[in-house]
Amino acid sequence: MTRPPLTTRFEDPAVSALMAGMGQLSETDHEAMRHLKVVHRFIGRQRSLIHEGDPIRQVRIICKGWAIRSRRLDQTRRQILDVALPGDIVGLHLDGKSTSICDVEALTPCEVGEIDADALERVAHQNRGVASSLHQNLTCQLARANDQVLRLGRMTAYERVCSFLMDIYDRQRLEGALRGHVDFPITQAIVADLLGLSVVHVNRQVMRLRREGLVSLQRRQLVIHDEQRMTSIASGRAHMVAAE
Amino acid sequence: MTRPPLTTRFEDPAVSALMAGMGQLSETDHEAMRHLKVVHRFIGRQRSLIHEGDPIRQVRIICKGWAIRSRRLDQTRRQILDVALPGDIVGLHLDGKSTSICDVEALTPCEVGEIDADALERVAHQNRGVASSLHQNLTCQLARANDQVLRLGRMTAYERVCSFLMDIYDRQRLEGALRGHVDFPITQAIVADLLGLSVVHVNRQVMRLRREGLVSLQRRQLVIHDEQRMTSIASGRAHMVAAE
DNA sequence: CGCGAAGTTGACAAGCCTCAACCCCTGTGG
DNA sequence: CCACAGGGGTTGAGGCTTGTCAACTTCGCG
């Protein structure tokens, strides 16, 4: 269910999250960002944030929880484009007429900050740091999309799973996760739709990774036992290595 | 080989191409763009424009010819991310430190316009239209990347080939190709690396499309005989249709 | 004419999918 | 407290899609 929205103006967690991913912002930049109005929404698990074809007038920032962006080919075939973690922006995937080109759905209960796109654009136009940060965010999403293309196009199922697990792991480490284990609120069915595989085959790859002692994956938590080996497999470098 | 670069300032084809993809630019926007210095380079077929890891200080616009952006997993596995046609920008795929995350290579002899990235950023900052056009260009590249992910993740080989041919076809029609046939300077090996398939299998799909009378593909030219059917296959809608 | 690149075809192998059965865990309601 | 249902995970068997290898043809070009 959706709790009533909430509005804040100062040191908003959404704004902080947004700016965290940004490079060097001047004090003026910060000041300008603080004056943006942010509407907070709370979205239940598996609820839709955005539908393909929706007109988009706000930029949305995930403050808490995880979400996925996806597209459908038909009833049975869905492709998940990427996973959005706290601090990530959703709603930049638009066509020329500001219409969303993908669905966005909450993987876990989410708190989302909404900022009016025009207002943000005005701020960006007057504050160079903000503009270049947004630009950098887009560039980063492009880089992610390229990673995904490489995975789907040329990696084996085993490599794809490794690569994806390391991606989720690394992103959480960057955000300051110091423990050996990170959150993983993702079912194997989701992984399958992300990696262009069947659920059954994903399960086989996960089983193999466990058997080889590389990862633990239970109760929504992921532990990487051998970072180096995982990274090497994920980058396609581990080929004729004795894999048993 | 690389001919000596050439510098122009007014009504540069690169600038025109760049602005063509942009929405509504004011006269001031145009004026500002015209004062940008553009260095033109001529690149031979199969020559590299950018290597992964190169520091990028210029935005590059393809004025003539076709190029591809690609990444390698290892010696034997390459994934082509997309094809750049005249008017397309390359060199926006960067990591945080302005380093290229992919290779760019000329598919045919190319003329490329180079604009200093800082200078362009200054112009963009002062001219809202330019800024939003660049933003829109990035958004468009994101949308393309998503299309590619959908293709690789969930389409069959047959659908991928259809989808790709229609993409190349539609893009040239948009640019004003009125004839029934469009350029197609792309070998099947390139299509294979684009679609995550083997050359042999690409060939089988092309043969099938020919047998079914949907396309002609010869002497570097592509003809689509049944646009509607092709579009329907490319979007995954043609499933249980009697396809032979 | 001859060479190399690109395209074509068949046979066979491998990777991945589908189906189907089963297990485990958790929450829910009687 | 137990029964039950449902979601998620696991496993095996068999089939289809795609890859690999290898041979051959065609095309483009000097």
Coordinates of C-alpha atoms (C1' of nucleotides) in Angstrom, one line a residue:
Chain A
M1 CA 0.0 0.0 0.0
T2 CA 1.1 3.6 -0.4
R3 CA 1.4 5.9 2.5
P4 CA 0.6 9.6 2.0
P5 CA 3.5 11.5 0.5
L6 CA 5.7 13.7 2.6
T7 CA 7.5 16.9 1.7
T8 CA 10.8 18.1 2.9
R9 CA 13.2 20.8 1.9
F10 CA 16.4 20.6 3.9
E11 CA 19.0 17.9 3.9
D12 CA 16.6 15.6 2.3
P13 CA 17.8 12.0 2.2
A14 CA 16.9 11.8 -1.5
V15 CA 18.9 14.9 -2.3
S16 CA 21.8 13.6 -0.2
A17 CA 21.7 10.3 -2.0
L18 CA 21.5 12.1 -5.3
M19 CA 24.4 14.3 -4.5
A20 CA 26.4 11.5 -3.0
G21 CA 26.9 10.0 -6.5
M22 CA 27.9 13.4 -7.8
G23 CA 31.5 14.6 -7.9
Q24 CA 32.6 17.9 -6.5
L25 CA 29.7 20.1 -5.7
S26 CA 30.3 23.7 -4.7
E27 CA 28.5 25.2 -1.7
T28 CA 26.2 27.1 -4.1
D29 CA 25.4 23.8 -5.8
H30 CA 24.4 22.3 -2.4
E31 CA 22.4 25.4 -1.5
A32 CA 20.5 25.2 -4.7
M33 CA 19.8 21.5 -4.3
R34 CA 18.5 22.0 -0.8
H35 CA 15.8 24.3 -2.1
L36 CA 14.3 21.7 -4.4
K37 CA 11.0 20.4 -3.3
V38 CA 11.1 16.6 -2.8
V39 CA 7.9 14.5 -2.6
H40 CA 8.5 11.2 -0.8
R41 CA 6.5 8.1 -1.7
F42 CA 6.4 4.7 -0.1
I43 CA 6.0 1.8 -2.4
G44 CA 5.1 -1.8 -1.4
R45 CA 7.0 -4.8 -2.6
Q46 CA 6.3 -5.8 -6.2
R47 CA 4.3 -2.6 -6.7
S48 CA 4.9 -0.7 -9.9
L49 CA 6.6 2.8 -9.7
I50 CA 6.4 3.5 -13.4
H51 CA 4.8 1.8 -16.4
E52 CA 6.2 1.7 -19.9
G53 CA 4.4 4.5 -21.7
D54 CA 3.8 6.7 -18.7
P55 CA 4.5 10.4 -19.2
I56 CA 7.4 11.4 -16.9
R57 CA 7.5 14.8 -15.3
Q58 CA 9.6 14.0 -12.2
V59 CA 13.0 12.6 -11.6
R60 CA 12.8 9.8 -9.0
I61 CA 15.5 8.8 -6.6
I62 CA 15.5 5.6 -4.7
C63 CA 16.0 6.5 -1.0
K64 CA 15.4 3.1 0.6
G65 CA 14.8 -0.3 -0.9
W66 CA 15.6 -1.9 -4.2
A67 CA 13.8 -1.6 -7.6
I68 CA 14.2 -3.1 -11.1
R69 CA 13.7 -1.6 -14.5
S70 CA 12.3 -4.0 -17.1
R71 CA 10.8 -4.4 -20.5
R72 CA 8.5 -7.1 -21.8
L73 CA 8.6 -8.8 -25.2
D74 CA 5.3 -10.7 -24.6
Q75 CA 3.4 -12.3 -21.8
T76 CA 6.1 -14.9 -21.1
R77 CA 9.3 -13.0 -21.9
R78 CA 10.5 -10.3 -19.7
Q79 CA 14.0 -8.7 -19.6
I80 CA 15.2 -6.9 -16.6
L81 CA 17.5 -4.0 -17.6
D82 CA 19.1 -3.3 -14.3
V83 CA 18.7 -3.1 -10.6
A84 CA 18.3 0.3 -8.8
L85 CA 19.8 0.6 -5.3
P86 CA 19.4 3.5 -2.8
G87 CA 20.8 6.6 -4.4
D88 CA 20.1 5.6 -7.9
I89 CA 17.9 7.6 -10.2
V90 CA 15.1 6.1 -12.1
G91 CA 13.0 7.8 -14.7
L92 CA 15.7 8.9 -17.0
H93 CA 14.9 6.3 -19.6
L94 CA 12.7 8.2 -21.8
D95 CA 11.9 8.6 -25.5
G96 CA 11.9 11.9 -27.2
K97 CA 8.4 12.8 -25.9
S98 CA 9.3 12.3 -22.2
T99 CA 7.5 8.9 -22.1
S100 CA 9.0 6.1 -20.1
I101 CA 10.4 3.3 -22.2
C102 CA 10.5 0.7 -19.4
D103 CA 8.6 -0.5 -16.3
V104 CA 10.0 0.2 -12.9
E105 CA 8.9 -2.0 -10.0
A106 CA 9.8 -2.2 -6.3
L107 CA 11.8 -5.3 -5.5
T108 CA 11.5 -4.6 -1.8
P109 CA 9.4 -1.9 -0.1
C110 CA 10.8 1.4 -1.3
E111 CA 11.0 5.0 -0.4
V112 CA 11.2 7.2 -3.4
G113 CA 12.0 10.9 -3.7
E114 CA 10.3 12.7 -6.5
I115 CA 11.8 16.0 -7.9
D116 CA 10.1 18.0 -10.6
A117 CA 12.1 17.5 -13.7
D118 CA 11.7 21.1 -14.9
A119 CA 12.7 22.5 -11.6
L120 CA 15.8 20.3 -11.5
E121 CA 16.7 21.3 -15.0
R122 CA 16.5 25.0 -14.0
V123 CA 18.8 24.3 -11.0
A124 CA 21.1 22.4 -13.2
H125 CA 21.2 25.2 -15.7
Q126 CA 22.2 27.7 -13.1
N127 CA 24.6 25.4 -11.2
R128 CA 27.3 23.9 -13.3
G129 CA 28.2 21.3 -10.7
V130 CA 24.7 20.0 -10.6
A131 CA 24.5 19.8 -14.4
S132 CA 27.7 17.9 -14.7
S133 CA 26.7 15.6 -11.9
L134 CA 23.5 14.7 -13.7
H135 CA 25.4 14.3 -16.9
Q136 CA 27.8 12.0 -15.1
N137 CA 24.8 10.0 -13.7
L138 CA 23.6 9.4 -17.2
T139 CA 27.0 8.4 -18.4
C140 CA 27.2 5.9 -15.5
Q141 CA 23.9 4.4 -16.5
L142 CA 25.2 4.1 -20.0
A143 CA 28.3 2.3 -18.8
R144 CA 26.1 -0.1 -16.8
A145 CA 23.9 -0.8 -19.8
N146 CA 27.1 -1.6 -21.8
D147 CA 28.2 -4.1 -19.1
Q148 CA 24.8 -5.7 -19.3
V149 CA 25.1 -6.0 -23.1
L150 CA 28.5 -7.6 -22.8
R151 CA 27.1 -10.1 -20.2
L152 CA 24.1 -11.1 -22.3
G153 CA 25.9 -11.2 -25.6
R154 CA 29.1 -13.0 -24.9
M155 CA 29.3 -14.5 -21.5
T156 CA 28.4 -18.1 -20.5
A157 CA 25.6 -18.6 -18.0
Y158 CA 28.3 -19.3 -15.3
E159 CA 30.1 -16.1 -16.1
R160 CA 26.9 -14.0 -16.2
V161 CA 25.9 -15.1 -12.7
C162 CA 29.4 -14.4 -11.3
S163 CA 29.5 -11.1 -13.0
F164 CA 26.0 -10.1 -11.7
L165 CA 26.8 -11.2 -8.1
M166 CA 30.0 -9.2 -8.1
D167 CA 28.2 -6.2 -9.5
I168 CA 25.7 -6.3 -6.6
Y169 CA 28.5 -7.0 -4.2
D170 CA 30.7 -4.2 -5.4
R171 CA 28.0 -1.6 -5.4
Q172 CA 27.1 -2.3 -1.8
R173 CA 30.8 -2.2 -0.8
L174 CA 31.2 1.2 -2.5
E175 CA 28.3 2.4 -0.4
G176 CA 30.1 1.5 2.7
A177 CA 29.1 -2.1 3.4
L178 CA 32.1 -3.3 5.5
R179 CA 30.8 -6.7 6.5
G180 CA 31.7 -9.8 4.5
H181 CA 28.0 -10.2 3.6
V182 CA 25.8 -7.9 1.7
D183 CA 22.0 -7.8 1.1
F184 CA 20.6 -9.9 -1.7
P185 CA 16.8 -9.6 -1.8
I186 CA 16.6 -11.1 -5.2
T187 CA 14.9 -14.4 -6.1
Q188 CA 16.5 -16.7 -8.7
A189 CA 13.5 -15.9 -11.0
I190 CA 14.6 -12.3 -11.0
V191 CA 18.2 -13.2 -11.7
A192 CA 17.0 -15.3 -14.6
D193 CA 15.1 -12.4 -16.1
L194 CA 18.1 -10.2 -15.6
L195 CA 20.6 -12.5 -17.2
G196 CA 18.4 -13.8 -20.0
L197 CA 18.4 -17.4 -18.6
S198 CA 15.8 -19.8 -17.3
V199 CA 15.3 -20.1 -13.6
V200 CA 16.4 -23.7 -13.6
H201 CA 19.7 -22.9 -15.3
V202 CA 20.4 -20.0 -12.9
N203 CA 19.9 -22.4 -10.1
R204 CA 22.4 -24.8 -11.6
Q205 CA 25.0 -22.1 -11.8
V206 CA 24.4 -20.9 -8.3
M207 CA 24.7 -24.5 -7.1
R208 CA 28.0 -24.8 -8.9
L209 CA 29.4 -21.6 -7.3
R210 CA 28.4 -22.9 -3.9
R211 CA 29.9 -26.4 -4.6
E212 CA 33.2 -24.6 -5.6
G213 CA 33.1 -22.6 -2.3
L214 CA 33.1 -19.3 -4.1
V215 CA 29.9 -17.8 -2.6
S216 CA 27.2 -18.4 0.0
L217 CA 23.7 -17.3 -0.8
Q218 CA 21.0 -17.8 1.8
R219 CA 18.3 -16.0 3.6
R220 CA 18.6 -12.9 1.3
Q221 CA 22.3 -12.5 2.0
L222 CA 25.2 -12.9 -0.2
V223 CA 28.8 -13.7 0.9
I224 CA 31.7 -13.8 -1.6
H225 CA 34.4 -16.2 -0.3
D226 CA 36.9 -15.6 -3.1
E227 CA 36.7 -12.1 -4.5
Q228 CA 39.7 -12.5 -6.8
R229 CA 38.5 -15.7 -8.3
M230 CA 35.0 -14.4 -8.8
T231 CA 36.3 -11.2 -10.4
S232 CA 38.5 -13.2 -12.7
I233 CA 35.6 -15.4 -13.8
A234 CA 33.3 -12.4 -14.2
S235 CA 35.7 -10.7 -16.6
G236 CA 36.1 -13.8 -18.7
R237 CA 39.7 -14.4 -17.8
A238 CA 39.2 -17.8 -16.1
H239 CA 38.8 -20.2 -18.9
M240 CA 40.9 -23.2 -18.9
V241 CA 41.5 -23.1 -15.1
A242 CA 40.7 -26.3 -13.3
A243 CA 37.2 -25.4 -12.2
E244 CA 36.6 -28.1 -9.6
Chain B
M1 CA 45.6 6.0 -43.6
T2 CA 44.7 9.3 -42.0
R3 CA 44.6 12.4 -44.0
P4 CA 45.7 15.7 -42.3
P5 CA 43.0 17.2 -40.2
L6 CA 41.0 20.1 -41.4
T7 CA 39.5 22.9 -39.4
T8 CA 36.3 24.8 -40.1
R9 CA 34.1 27.2 -38.1
F10 CA 30.9 27.9 -40.0
E11 CA 28.1 25.6 -40.9
D12 CA 30.3 22.7 -40.2
P13 CA 28.7 19.4 -41.4
A14 CA 29.6 17.9 -38.0
V15 CA 27.8 20.7 -36.2
S16 CA 24.9 20.4 -38.5
A17 CA 24.7 16.7 -38.0
L18 CA 24.9 17.2 -34.3
M19 CA 22.2 19.8 -34.2
A20 CA 20.0 17.8 -36.6
G21 CA 19.4 15.2 -33.9
M22 CA 18.6 18.0 -31.5
G23 CA 15.2 19.4 -30.8
Q24 CA 14.4 23.0 -31.1
L25 CA 17.5 25.2 -31.0
S26 CA 17.1 29.0 -30.8
E27 CA 19.1 31.3 -33.0
T28 CA 21.5 32.0 -30.2
D29 CA 22.1 28.3 -29.7
H30 CA 22.9 28.0 -33.4
E31 CA 25.2 31.0 -33.3
A32 CA 27.1 29.6 -30.3
M33 CA 27.5 26.2 -32.0
R34 CA 28.8 27.8 -35.1
H35 CA 31.7 29.3 -33.1
L36 CA 32.9 25.9 -31.9
K37 CA 36.1 24.8 -33.4
V38 CA 35.7 21.5 -35.2
V39 CA 38.7 19.4 -36.2
H40 CA 38.0 16.9 -39.0
R41 CA 39.7 13.6 -39.3
F42 CA 39.5 11.0 -41.9
I43 CA 39.7 7.4 -40.8
G44 CA 40.3 4.4 -43.0
R45 CA 38.2 1.2 -42.9
Q46 CA 38.8 -1.0 -39.9
R47 CA 41.0 1.7 -38.3
S48 CA 40.5 2.4 -34.7
L49 CA 39.1 5.8 -33.6
I50 CA 39.2 5.2 -29.9
H51 CA 40.7 2.4 -27.7
E52 CA 39.2 1.3 -24.5
G53 CA 41.2 3.1 -21.8
D54 CA 42.0 6.2 -23.9
P55 CA 41.5 9.5 -22.1
I56 CA 38.8 11.4 -23.9
R57 CA 39.0 15.1 -24.2
Q58 CA 36.8 15.6 -27.3
V59 CA 33.3 14.8 -28.3
R60 CA 33.4 13.1 -31.7
I61 CA 30.7 13.3 -34.3
I62 CA 30.5 10.9 -37.2
C63 CA 30.0 13.1 -40.3
K64 CA 30.4 10.4 -43.0
G65 CA 30.7 6.7 -42.8
W66 CA 29.8 4.1 -40.2
A67 CA 31.5 3.1 -37.0
I68 CA 31.1 0.5 -34.3
R69 CA 31.5 0.6 -30.5
S70 CA 32.7 -2.6 -29.0
R71 CA 34.2 -4.3 -26.0
R72 CA 36.3 -7.5 -25.7
L73 CA 36.0 -10.3 -23.1
D74 CA 39.1 -12.1 -24.4
Q75 CA 40.9 -12.7 -27.6
T76 CA 38.1 -14.7 -29.1
R77 CA 35.0 -13.0 -27.7
R78 CA 34.0 -9.5 -28.8
Q79 CA 30.7 -7.8 -28.2
I80 CA 29.7 -4.9 -30.4
L81 CA 27.6 -2.5 -28.4
D82 CA 26.1 -0.5 -31.3
V83 CA 26.5 1.0 -34.7
A84 CA 27.1 4.7 -35.2
L85 CA 25.8 6.3 -38.3
P86 CA 26.4 9.8 -39.6
G87 CA 25.2 12.4 -37.1
D88 CA 25.8 10.1 -34.1
I89 CA 28.1 11.0 -31.3
V90 CA 30.8 8.7 -30.1
G91 CA 33.0 9.2 -27.1
L92 CA 30.3 9.7 -24.5
H93 CA 30.9 6.3 -23.0
L94 CA 33.2 7.1 -20.3
D95 CA 33.9 6.1 -16.7
G96 CA 34.3 8.6 -13.9
K97 CA 37.8 9.7 -14.9
S98 CA 36.9 10.5 -18.6
T99 CA 38.4 7.3 -19.8
S100 CA 36.8 5.4 -22.7
I101 CA 35.1 2.2 -21.7
C102 CA 34.9 0.8 -25.2
D103 CA 36.7 0.6 -28.5
V104 CA 35.4 2.6 -31.5
E105 CA 36.3 1.4 -35.0
A106 CA 35.5 2.6 -38.5
L107 CA 33.3 0.1 -40.3
T108 CA 33.7 2.1 -43.5
P109 CA 36.0 5.0 -44.2
C110 CA 34.8 7.8 -41.9
E111 CA 35.0 11.5 -41.5
V112 CA 34.8 12.5 -37.9
G113 CA 34.4 15.9 -36.4
E114 CA 36.1 16.5 -33.1
I115 CA 35.0 19.2 -30.7
D116 CA 36.8 20.0 -27.4
A117 CA 34.7 18.6 -24.6
D118 CA 35.3 21.5 -22.3
A119 CA 34.5 24.1 -24.9
L120 CA 31.3 22.2 -25.7
E121 CA 30.4 22.0 -22.1
R122 CA 30.9 25.8 -21.8
V123 CA 28.6 26.4 -24.7
A124 CA 26.0 24.0 -23.3
H125 CA 26.1 25.8 -20.0
Q126 CA 25.4 29.1 -21.6
N127 CA 22.8 27.8 -24.1
R128 CA 20.0 25.9 -22.6
G129 CA 19.0 24.4 -25.9
V130 CA 22.4 22.9 -26.5
A131 CA 22.5 21.5 -23.0
S132 CA 19.1 19.8 -23.4
S133 CA 20.0 18.5 -26.8
L134 CA 23.1 16.9 -25.5
H135 CA 21.1 15.5 -22.6
Q136 CA 18.6 14.1 -25.1
N137 CA 21.4 12.5 -27.1
L138 CA 22.5 10.7 -24.0
T139 CA 19.0 9.6 -23.2
C140 CA 18.6 8.3 -26.7
Q141 CA 21.8 6.3 -26.5
L142 CA 20.5 4.8 -23.2
A143 CA 17.3 3.8 -25.0
R144 CA 19.3 2.2 -27.7
A145 CA 21.4 0.3 -25.2
N146 CA 18.1 -1.0 -23.6
D147 CA 16.9 -2.2 -27.0
Q148 CA 20.1 -4.1 -27.3
V149 CA 19.7 -5.7 -23.9
L150 CA 16.2 -6.8 -24.7
R151 CA 17.4 -8.3 -28.0
L152 CA 20.3 -10.2 -26.4
G153 CA 18.5 -11.3 -23.4
R154 CA 15.2 -12.5 -24.6
M155 CA 15.0 -12.7 -28.4
T156 CA 15.6 -15.8 -30.5
A157 CA 18.4 -15.6 -33.2
Y158 CA 15.7 -15.1 -35.8
E159 CA 14.1 -12.2 -34.0
R160 CA 17.4 -10.6 -33.2
V161 CA 18.4 -10.5 -36.8
C162 CA 15.0 -9.1 -37.8
S163 CA 15.2 -6.5 -35.1
F164 CA 18.7 -5.4 -36.0
L165 CA 17.9 -5.2 -39.8
M166 CA 14.8 -3.1 -39.0
D167 CA 16.9 -0.8 -36.7
I168 CA 19.4 -0.1 -39.4
Y169 CA 16.6 0.3 -41.9
D170 CA 14.5 2.7 -39.8
R171 CA 17.4 4.8 -38.9
Q172 CA 18.3 5.4 -42.5
R173 CA 14.7 6.1 -43.4
L174 CA 14.5 8.7 -40.7
E175 CA 17.5 10.4 -42.2
G176 CA 15.6 10.7 -45.4
A177 CA 16.4 7.5 -47.3
L178 CA 13.4 7.3 -49.7
R179 CA 14.5 4.5 -51.8
G180 CA 13.3 1.0 -51.0
H181 CA 16.9 -0.1 -50.3
V182 CA 19.3 1.3 -47.8
D183 CA 23.1 0.9 -47.2
F184 CA 24.3 -2.1 -45.4
P185 CA 28.1 -2.1 -45.2
I186 CA 28.1 -4.8 -42.6
T187 CA 29.5 -8.3 -42.8
Q188 CA 27.7 -11.2 -41.2
A189 CA 30.7 -11.5 -38.9
I190 CA 29.9 -8.0 -37.6
V191 CA 26.2 -8.9 -37.2
A192 CA 27.3 -12.0 -35.2
D193 CA 29.4 -9.9 -32.8
L194 CA 26.5 -7.4 -32.5
L195 CA 23.8 -10.0 -31.7
G196 CA 25.8 -12.4 -29.6
L197 CA 25.6 -15.2 -32.2
S198 CA 28.0 -17.2 -34.3
V199 CA 28.6 -16.2 -37.9
V200 CA 27.3 -19.5 -39.1
H201 CA 24.0 -19.1 -37.2
V202 CA 23.6 -15.5 -38.4
N203 CA 23.9 -16.8 -41.9
R204 CA 21.2 -19.4 -41.3
Q205 CA 18.8 -16.7 -40.1
V206 CA 19.5 -14.4 -43.0
M207 CA 19.0 -17.3 -45.4
R208 CA 15.7 -18.0 -43.8
L209 CA 14.6 -14.4 -44.1
R210 CA 15.5 -14.5 -47.8
R211 CA 13.7 -17.8 -48.3
E212 CA 10.6 -16.3 -46.8
G213 CA 10.9 -13.3 -49.1
L214 CA 11.1 -10.8 -46.3
V215 CA 14.4 -9.2 -47.2
S216 CA 17.1 -9.0 -49.8
L217 CA 20.6 -8.5 -48.7
Q218 CA 23.3 -8.3 -51.4
R219 CA 26.1 -6.0 -52.5
R220 CA 26.1 -4.1 -49.3
Q221 CA 22.5 -3.1 -49.7
L222 CA 19.4 -4.1 -47.7
V223 CA 15.9 -4.2 -49.0
I224 CA 12.9 -4.9 -46.7
H225 CA 10.1 -6.5 -48.7
D226 CA 7.6 -6.8 -45.9
E227 CA 8.0 -4.0 -43.3
Q228 CA 4.9 -5.0 -41.4
R229 CA 5.9 -8.6 -41.0
M230 CA 9.5 -7.7 -40.1
T231 CA 8.4 -5.2 -37.5
S232 CA 6.0 -7.8 -36.0
I233 CA 8.8 -10.4 -35.8
A234 CA 11.2 -7.9 -34.4
S235 CA 8.9 -7.0 -31.6
G236 CA 8.3 -10.6 -30.6
R237 CA 4.7 -10.5 -31.7
A238 CA 5.0 -13.1 -34.4
H239 CA 5.1 -16.4 -32.6
M240 CA 2.6 -19.0 -33.7
V241 CA 2.3 -17.6 -37.2
A242 CA 2.8 -20.2 -39.9
A243 CA 6.4 -19.3 -40.6
E244 CA 7.0 -22.0 -43.2
Chain C
dC1 C1' 43.8 -14.9 -63.5
dG2 C1' 44.4 -15.5 -58.8
dC3 C1' 44.1 -14.3 -54.1
dG4 C1' 41.8 -13.3 -49.8
dA5 C1' 37.6 -12.0 -47.6
dA6 C1' 33.0 -13.1 -47.1
dG7 C1' 29.2 -16.2 -47.5
dT8 C1' 27.0 -21.0 -47.5
dT9 C1' 26.1 -25.7 -46.1
dG10 C1' 26.2 -30.1 -43.5
dA11 C1' 27.3 -32.9 -39.5
dC12 C1' 27.9 -33.1 -34.9
dA13 C1' 28.5 -31.3 -30.1
dA14 C1' 27.4 -28.4 -26.3
dG15 C1' 24.7 -25.2 -23.8
dC16 C1' 20.5 -24.0 -22.3
dC17 C1' 15.4 -24.6 -22.0
dT18 C1' 11.2 -27.1 -20.8
dC19 C1' 8.7 -30.1 -18.2
dA20 C1' 7.8 -32.3 -14.1
dA21 C1' 8.5 -33.8 -9.7
dC22 C1' 9.9 -32.9 -5.3
dC23 C1' 11.7 -30.3 -1.1
dC24 C1' 12.0 -26.6 2.2
dC25 C1' 10.5 -22.7 4.5
dT26 C1' 7.2 -19.5 6.2
dG27 C1' 3.0 -17.6 7.2
dT28 C1' -1.9 -18.4 8.1
dG29 C1' -6.1 -20.1 9.8
dG30 C1' -8.6 -23.5 12.2
Chain D
dC1 C1' -0.7 -27.3 17.8
dC2 C1' -1.4 -28.8 13.5
dA3 C1' -2.8 -28.7 8.6
dC4 C1' -2.3 -26.4 4.7
dA5 C1' -1.0 -23.4 0.9
dG6 C1' 2.2 -20.9 -1.6
dG7 C1' 6.5 -19.1 -2.9
dG8 C1' 11.0 -20.2 -3.7
dG9 C1' 14.5 -23.5 -4.5
dT10 C1' 16.5 -28.1 -6.3
dT11 C1' 17.1 -32.0 -9.3
dG12 C1' 16.7 -35.2 -13.4
dA13 C1' 15.4 -36.4 -18.2
dG14 C1' 15.0 -35.2 -22.7
dG15 C1' 14.7 -31.9 -26.5
dC16 C1' 15.6 -27.7 -29.1
dT17 C1' 18.6 -23.9 -30.2
dT18 C1' 22.9 -22.4 -31.1
dG19 C1' 28.0 -23.2 -31.5
dT20 C1' 32.0 -25.5 -33.7
dC21 C1' 34.5 -27.5 -37.3
dA22 C1' 35.3 -28.2 -41.8
dA23 C1' 34.7 -28.0 -46.6
dC24 C1' 33.3 -25.5 -50.3
dT25 C1' 31.5 -21.5 -53.1
dT26 C1' 31.1 -16.8 -54.4
dC27 C1' 32.5 -12.2 -54.5
dG28 C1' 35.6 -8.2 -54.9
dC29 C1' 39.7 -6.6 -56.4
dG30 C1' 44.4 -6.1 -57.9

